[in-house]
Short mmCIF file of C-alpha atoms in Angstrom, two decimals:
data_model
loop_
_atom_site.label_atom_id
_atom_site.label_comp_id
_atom_site.label_asym_id
_atom_site.label_seq_id
_atom_site.Cartn_x
_atom_site.Cartn_y
_atom_site.Cartn_z
CA MET A 1 -0.36 0.09 0.42
CA LYS A 2 1.03 3.78 -0.68
CA LYS A 3 1.27 5.89 1.63
CA GLU A 4 -1.48 8.44 0.13
CA ASN A 5 -3.63 5.14 -0.12
CA LEU A 6 -3.30 4.91 4.36
CA ARG A 7 -6.19 6.40 5.34
CA ILE A 8 -5.88 7.90 8.80
CA VAL A 9 -8.13 10.06 11.08
CA PHE A 10 -6.42 12.31 13.36
CA MET A 11 -7.41 13.14 17.03
CA GLY A 12 -6.68 15.51 19.06
CA THR A 13 -7.17 19.26 20.44
CA PRO A 14 -3.89 21.68 21.38
CA ALA A 15 -1.09 23.15 19.99
CA PHE A 16 0.79 20.35 20.62
CA ALA A 17 -0.89 17.65 18.58
CA VAL A 18 -0.68 20.23 15.52
CA ALA A 19 3.16 19.33 15.38
CA SER A 20 2.16 15.41 14.63
CA LEU A 21 -1.01 16.35 12.40
CA ALA A 22 0.91 18.95 10.33
CA ALA A 23 4.02 16.14 10.11
CA LEU A 24 1.87 13.42 8.49
CA VAL A 25 0.21 16.15 6.21
CA ASP A 26 3.60 17.25 5.24
CA GLY A 27 4.61 13.49 4.86
CA GLY A 28 1.96 12.71 2.06
CA TYR A 29 -0.07 10.73 4.14
CA HIS A 30 -4.00 10.65 3.34
CA VAL A 31 -5.65 12.15 6.52
CA VAL A 32 -8.96 11.88 5.55
CA GLY A 33 -10.95 13.11 8.89
CA VAL A 34 -9.38 15.09 12.12
CA VAL A 35 -11.57 14.95 15.32
CA THR A 36 -11.05 17.74 18.06
CA GLN A 37 -13.11 19.38 21.36
CA PRO A 38 -16.02 21.75 20.75
CA ASP A 39 -15.36 25.13 19.97
CA LYS A 40 -14.57 26.84 24.04
CA PRO A 41 -16.55 30.18 24.63
CA VAL A 42 -14.10 32.95 25.17
CA GLY A 43 -14.23 36.95 25.80
CA ARG A 44 -15.62 38.90 28.44
CA HIS A 45 -19.05 37.51 28.69
CA GLY A 46 -18.11 34.02 26.77
CA SER A 47 -19.88 35.63 23.11
CA LEU A 48 -17.40 34.22 21.26
CA LEU A 49 -16.02 30.98 19.95
CA GLN A 50 -12.63 30.33 19.83
CA ALA A 51 -11.50 27.36 17.65
CA PRO A 52 -8.82 24.11 19.51
CA PRO A 53 -5.52 24.58 17.63
CA VAL A 54 -6.28 21.28 15.92
CA LYS A 55 -9.17 22.53 14.00
CA GLN A 56 -7.39 25.40 12.74
CA TYR A 57 -5.20 24.04 11.01
CA ALA A 58 -7.86 21.31 9.77
CA LEU A 59 -9.32 24.26 8.64
CA SER A 60 -6.21 25.75 6.70
CA LYS A 61 -5.28 22.42 5.04
CA GLY A 62 -9.52 21.30 4.29
CA LEU A 63 -9.38 18.25 6.24
CA PRO A 64 -12.76 17.44 7.34
CA ILE A 65 -13.78 18.03 10.91
CA LEU A 66 -15.50 16.13 13.76
CA GLN A 67 -16.12 18.06 17.28
CA PRO A 68 -18.51 15.31 19.75
CA GLU A 69 -19.23 16.67 22.76
CA LYS A 70 -19.54 12.38 23.59
CA MET A 71 -17.56 9.97 22.02
CA LYS A 72 -20.32 7.45 22.89
CA ASP A 73 -22.93 9.28 20.73
CA ALA A 74 -24.03 7.53 18.11
CA ASP A 75 -23.96 10.29 15.19
CA PHE A 76 -20.61 10.73 15.90
CA GLN A 77 -19.65 7.06 16.02
CA HIS A 78 -21.76 6.44 12.56
CA ALA A 79 -19.74 9.59 11.02
CA LEU A 80 -16.50 8.51 12.27
CA ALA A 81 -16.76 4.78 10.89
CA GLN A 82 -18.45 6.12 7.55
CA MET A 83 -13.80 7.74 7.42
CA ASN A 84 -13.01 4.17 6.93
CA ALA A 85 -9.86 4.65 9.04
CA ASP A 86 -7.13 2.15 8.34
CA VAL A 87 -5.56 3.51 11.63
CA GLN A 88 -6.12 6.29 13.92
CA VAL A 89 -3.74 8.74 15.64
CA VAL A 90 -4.56 10.25 18.90
CA VAL A 91 -2.44 13.21 20.38
CA ALA A 92 -3.03 15.20 23.43
CA TYR A 93 -6.84 14.44 22.87
CA ARG A 94 -9.20 12.78 25.98
CA MET A 95 -9.97 8.98 27.08
CA LEU A 96 -11.79 7.01 23.92
CA PRO A 97 -14.22 3.69 24.26
CA LYS A 98 -13.60 0.62 22.85
CA GLU A 99 -15.93 1.46 20.27
CA VAL A 100 -13.83 4.43 18.86
CA TRP A 101 -10.53 2.90 19.75
CA SER A 102 -11.30 -0.61 17.92
CA MET A 103 -12.36 0.49 15.20
CA PRO A 104 -9.61 0.41 12.08
CA ARG A 105 -8.18 -2.54 10.97
CA PHE A 106 -4.84 -0.73 12.49
CA GLY A 107 -6.22 0.39 15.71
CA THR A 108 -5.32 3.52 16.90
CA PHE A 109 -2.21 4.56 18.36
CA ASN A 110 -1.33 7.18 21.35
CA VAL A 111 1.56 9.59 21.22
CA HIS A 112 1.71 10.57 24.64
CA ALA A 113 4.49 12.41 26.37
CA SER A 114 6.46 10.21 28.99
CA LEU A 115 8.38 7.46 29.30
CA LEU A 116 5.32 4.65 29.63
CA PRO A 117 5.16 3.49 32.23
CA GLN A 118 5.83 6.50 34.37
CA TYR A 119 3.90 9.66 34.15
CA ARG A 120 0.27 7.50 33.19
CA GLY A 121 -2.44 10.24 32.67
CA ALA A 122 -3.63 14.10 31.63
CA ALA A 123 -0.01 16.14 32.44
CA PRO A 124 3.17 14.26 32.16
CA ILE A 125 5.01 17.14 31.51
CA ASN A 126 4.29 19.05 33.97
CA TRP A 127 4.89 16.15 37.16
CA ALA A 128 8.40 14.75 35.07
CA VAL A 129 9.78 18.71 35.99
CA ILE A 130 7.57 18.96 38.95
CA ASN A 131 9.61 15.86 40.17
CA GLY A 132 12.98 16.90 39.32
CA GLU A 133 13.26 14.18 36.65
CA THR A 134 16.47 14.27 34.48
CA GLU A 135 15.43 12.91 31.50
CA THR A 136 11.56 12.86 30.28
CA GLY A 137 10.67 11.17 26.20
CA ILE A 138 7.57 10.04 23.89
CA THR A 139 5.79 6.89 23.80
CA THR A 140 3.81 6.45 21.21
CA PHE A 141 1.26 3.00 22.42
CA PHE A 142 -1.24 1.13 21.13
CA LEU A 143 -5.14 1.95 22.98
CA ASP A 144 -6.30 -0.58 25.40
CA GLU A 145 -8.96 0.02 27.49
CA GLN A 146 -6.71 1.72 30.63
CA ILE A 147 -5.59 4.42 30.18
CA ASP A 148 -2.19 4.89 28.81
CA THR A 149 -1.49 1.22 29.60
CA GLY A 150 -1.25 0.05 26.09
CA ARG A 151 1.76 -2.13 23.68
CA MET A 152 4.50 0.41 23.14
CA ILE A 153 5.87 0.90 19.89
CA LEU A 154 8.40 3.68 19.57
CA ARG A 155 9.95 5.26 23.06
CA GLN A 156 12.21 7.71 22.82
CA SER A 157 14.35 9.88 25.86
CA ILE A 158 15.06 13.35 26.05
CA PRO A 159 17.52 15.34 28.34
CA ILE A 160 15.69 18.09 30.85
CA ALA A 161 18.14 20.53 31.41
CA ASP A 162 17.92 22.01 35.42
CA ASP A 163 16.82 24.79 34.51
CA ALA A 164 14.28 24.30 31.47
CA ASP A 165 10.84 24.81 33.15
CA ALA A 166 7.47 22.97 31.70
CA GLY A 167 7.40 24.87 28.82
CA GLN A 168 11.03 24.82 27.13
CA VAL A 169 9.87 20.79 27.52
CA TYR A 170 7.08 21.22 26.13
CA ASP A 171 8.63 22.87 23.14
CA ASP A 172 10.63 19.81 23.22
CA LEU A 173 8.67 17.20 23.50
CA MET A 174 6.19 18.62 20.22
CA ASP A 175 8.58 18.04 18.18
CA LEU A 176 10.02 14.77 19.13
CA GLY A 177 6.58 14.15 19.02
CA ALA A 178 5.60 14.69 15.61
CA LYS A 179 8.86 13.03 14.60
CA LEU A 180 8.04 9.79 16.06
CA CYS A 181 4.05 9.91 15.37
CA LEU A 182 5.68 9.82 11.89
CA ARG A 183 8.04 6.87 12.31
CA THR A 184 5.23 4.79 13.80
CA VAL A 185 2.79 5.44 10.61
CA ASP A 186 5.56 4.40 8.46
CA LEU A 187 6.30 1.36 10.33
CA LEU A 188 2.29 0.09 10.55
CA LEU A 189 2.56 1.03 6.63
CA GLU A 190 5.75 -0.86 6.62
CA THR A 191 4.68 -4.13 8.08
CA ASP A 192 1.07 -3.89 6.64
CA GLY A 193 -0.41 -3.39 10.96
CA ASN A 194 1.68 -6.02 11.90
CA VAL A 195 5.05 -3.24 14.19
CA PRO A 196 6.28 -5.16 16.68
CA SER A 197 5.68 -3.91 19.97
CA LEU A 198 6.43 -4.64 23.94
CA ASP A 199 3.95 -4.62 26.85
CA GLN A 200 4.42 -2.20 29.63
CA LYS A 201 4.93 -5.16 32.15
CA ASP A 202 8.39 -5.88 31.16
CA PHE A 203 9.40 -2.42 32.16
CA ILE A 204 8.00 -2.23 35.53
CA SER A 205 9.26 -4.53 38.68
CA GLU A 206 8.67 -5.49 42.30
CA THR A 207 10.66 -2.71 43.02
CA THR A 208 9.63 0.30 40.39
CA LEU A 209 8.06 3.00 42.10
CA LEU A 210 5.04 4.11 39.33
CA LYS A 211 5.04 7.74 39.42
CA PRO A 212 1.62 9.36 38.08
CA ALA A 213 0.05 12.57 36.48
CA PRO A 214 -2.92 13.41 37.78
CA LYS A 215 -4.89 15.94 35.73
CA ILE A 216 -3.42 19.79 37.16
CA PHE A 217 -5.77 21.51 39.49
CA LYS A 218 -5.36 25.15 40.94
CA GLU A 219 -5.32 23.81 44.88
CA THR A 220 -2.70 21.17 43.09
CA CYS A 221 -0.36 24.82 42.33
CA GLN A 222 -0.23 25.81 45.54
CA ILE A 223 3.34 25.94 46.61
CA ASP A 224 4.15 24.38 50.08
CA TRP A 225 7.56 26.84 51.38
CA SER A 226 7.47 24.47 54.46
CA GLN A 227 9.94 22.23 51.61
CA PRO A 228 13.46 22.56 50.79
CA ALA A 229 14.38 25.23 48.31
CA LYS A 230 15.07 22.26 45.61
CA ARG A 231 11.27 20.78 45.82
CA VAL A 232 10.31 24.41 45.93
CA TYR A 233 12.51 25.11 42.61
CA ASP A 234 11.36 22.19 40.81
CA PHE A 235 7.71 22.86 41.53
CA ILE A 236 7.61 26.32 40.11
CA ARG A 237 9.29 25.62 37.06
CA GLY A 238 7.07 22.75 36.49
CA LEU A 239 3.56 24.43 36.36
CA SER A 240 5.40 27.61 34.32
CA PRO A 241 4.03 29.11 32.42
CA TYR A 242 1.05 27.79 32.71
CA PRO A 243 -0.81 27.37 34.87
CA GLY A 244 1.72 28.90 37.42
CA ALA A 245 2.40 27.69 41.11
CA TRP A 246 1.44 30.43 43.32
CA GLY A 247 1.67 30.80 47.30
CA LYS A 248 1.15 33.17 50.19
CA VAL A 249 3.74 34.94 51.29
CA GLU A 250 4.44 37.13 54.76
CA ALA A 251 5.74 40.74 54.22
CA ALA A 252 4.80 43.70 56.22
CA GLU A 253 1.42 41.88 55.28
CA GLN A 254 0.55 38.53 53.60
CA MET A 255 0.07 38.59 50.03
CA GLU A 256 -0.37 35.65 47.28
CA LEU A 257 1.79 35.68 44.48
CA LYS A 258 2.10 33.49 41.26
CA ILE A 259 5.48 32.34 40.67
CA PHE A 260 7.21 32.08 37.35
CA LYS A 261 10.80 31.70 37.81
CA ALA A 262 12.87 31.28 40.61
CA SER A 263 16.58 30.35 41.22
CA LYS A 264 18.47 28.54 43.88
CA THR A 265 21.01 30.90 45.84
CA GLY A 266 22.82 28.17 48.26
CA GLN A 267 22.10 30.31 50.94
CA PRO A 268 21.22 28.90 53.76
CA CYS A 269 18.53 30.57 55.84
CA THR A 270 16.71 30.26 59.60
CA ALA A 271 13.75 32.49 58.46
CA ALA A 272 9.78 31.45 58.60
CA PRO A 273 9.04 29.20 55.74
CA GLY A 274 7.41 32.20 52.92
CA ARG A 275 9.29 35.24 54.56
CA LEU A 276 9.73 37.95 51.54
CA MET A 277 13.42 39.42 52.31
CA THR A 278 15.26 41.78 49.97
CA ASP A 279 18.47 43.33 49.43
CA LYS A 280 17.21 45.98 47.38
CA GLN A 281 17.92 44.71 44.05
CA ARG A 282 16.76 40.85 44.75
CA LEU A 283 13.46 39.17 45.87
CA TYR A 284 13.86 36.55 48.04
CA VAL A 285 11.25 34.00 49.61
CA ALA A 286 12.90 31.38 52.96
CA THR A 287 11.86 27.84 52.00
CA ALA A 288 13.06 24.16 54.91
CA ASP A 289 16.65 25.43 54.05
CA GLU A 290 17.66 27.72 51.54
CA TRP A 291 16.65 31.39 50.01
CA LEU A 292 15.14 31.24 46.70
CA SER A 293 15.59 33.98 44.40
CA ILE A 294 12.07 35.25 42.61
CA GLU A 295 12.47 36.67 39.41
CA MET A 296 9.11 36.58 37.42
CA LEU A 297 5.71 36.43 39.49
CA GLN A 298 2.13 37.99 39.32
CA GLN A 299 0.66 39.57 42.50
CA ALA A 300 -3.43 38.84 42.13
CA GLY A 301 -5.24 41.55 39.74
CA LYS A 302 -2.20 42.79 37.69
CA ARG A 303 0.78 41.78 35.51
CA ARG A 304 3.15 40.06 35.36
CA MET A 305 6.44 41.16 35.86
CA ASP A 306 9.86 40.81 37.16
CA ALA A 307 10.95 41.08 40.49
CA ALA A 308 12.47 44.88 40.03
CA ASP A 309 9.52 46.19 38.95
CA PHE A 310 7.71 44.01 42.08
CA LEU A 311 10.37 46.05 44.38
CA ASN A 312 10.03 49.12 42.86
CA GLY A 313 6.41 49.76 43.33
CA MET A 314 6.49 47.67 46.94
CA ARG A 315 9.40 49.21 48.87
CA GLN A 316 7.13 50.08 50.98
CA LYS A 317 5.51 47.06 52.32
CA LEU A 318 8.46 44.91 52.73
#
């Protein structure tokens, strides 16, 4: 079979997924349909609808689009079946019911932003950085009944720099994910769907500690200043630039700050965790063992700014 005859349905929503979809289109594959989330209301009163990035790209290429509210909707499943896909590719979408992922003769594979079986779940990039990992990667795997547990096809690692935040890792994995997505489809085509795969259980021993990657909520993002500086530092960069780590700090008055960038000082401190201090040049906050330097922050109701601008406006309160 030629690549232009391989019928692909692509499922994804954010910019992370666009890179993989573009790789398939630019690689000469026949994407017969795109499934993405419904448009979201935006604006002050939610009166405008904004198309997700995958839809915007699909429209620019004239690709058929489906935007189901529910994956078990009979009309959606009928429309999907009519696309007669040989394979479905999922990148940063939602959990699929068996009726959907089992449709194609070559199956459905997912491009996941971690080295499975580690970091199964919705936020693998954030949690890998939060936990201070020195490497992560991309895994492509066949979907099955459980979340992120299917047989692995390709798996490739990249390093995480000590000063990299989740946004930088996101960009690196987006590029790697597109490459592995294309390679996975190439392999499916070459093997007529009989691509070799590995059972994730072979990567789990009795001593393996599996680290999850659950969805992140506002309460997940609260900084615990009583943790050691390294833990707080990793937590901040793991949630930057979005959704952002936040914490309550003490100065002349208590205030709530969202912290986007910090750096380790190596300077021991005995102040109460969460206490702010300044030397008139830089802004510091106390952790369990060291002062952490705050470099980029946002006060509730104000714009994001660097520490110098914050200090200029807060001299009397610190």
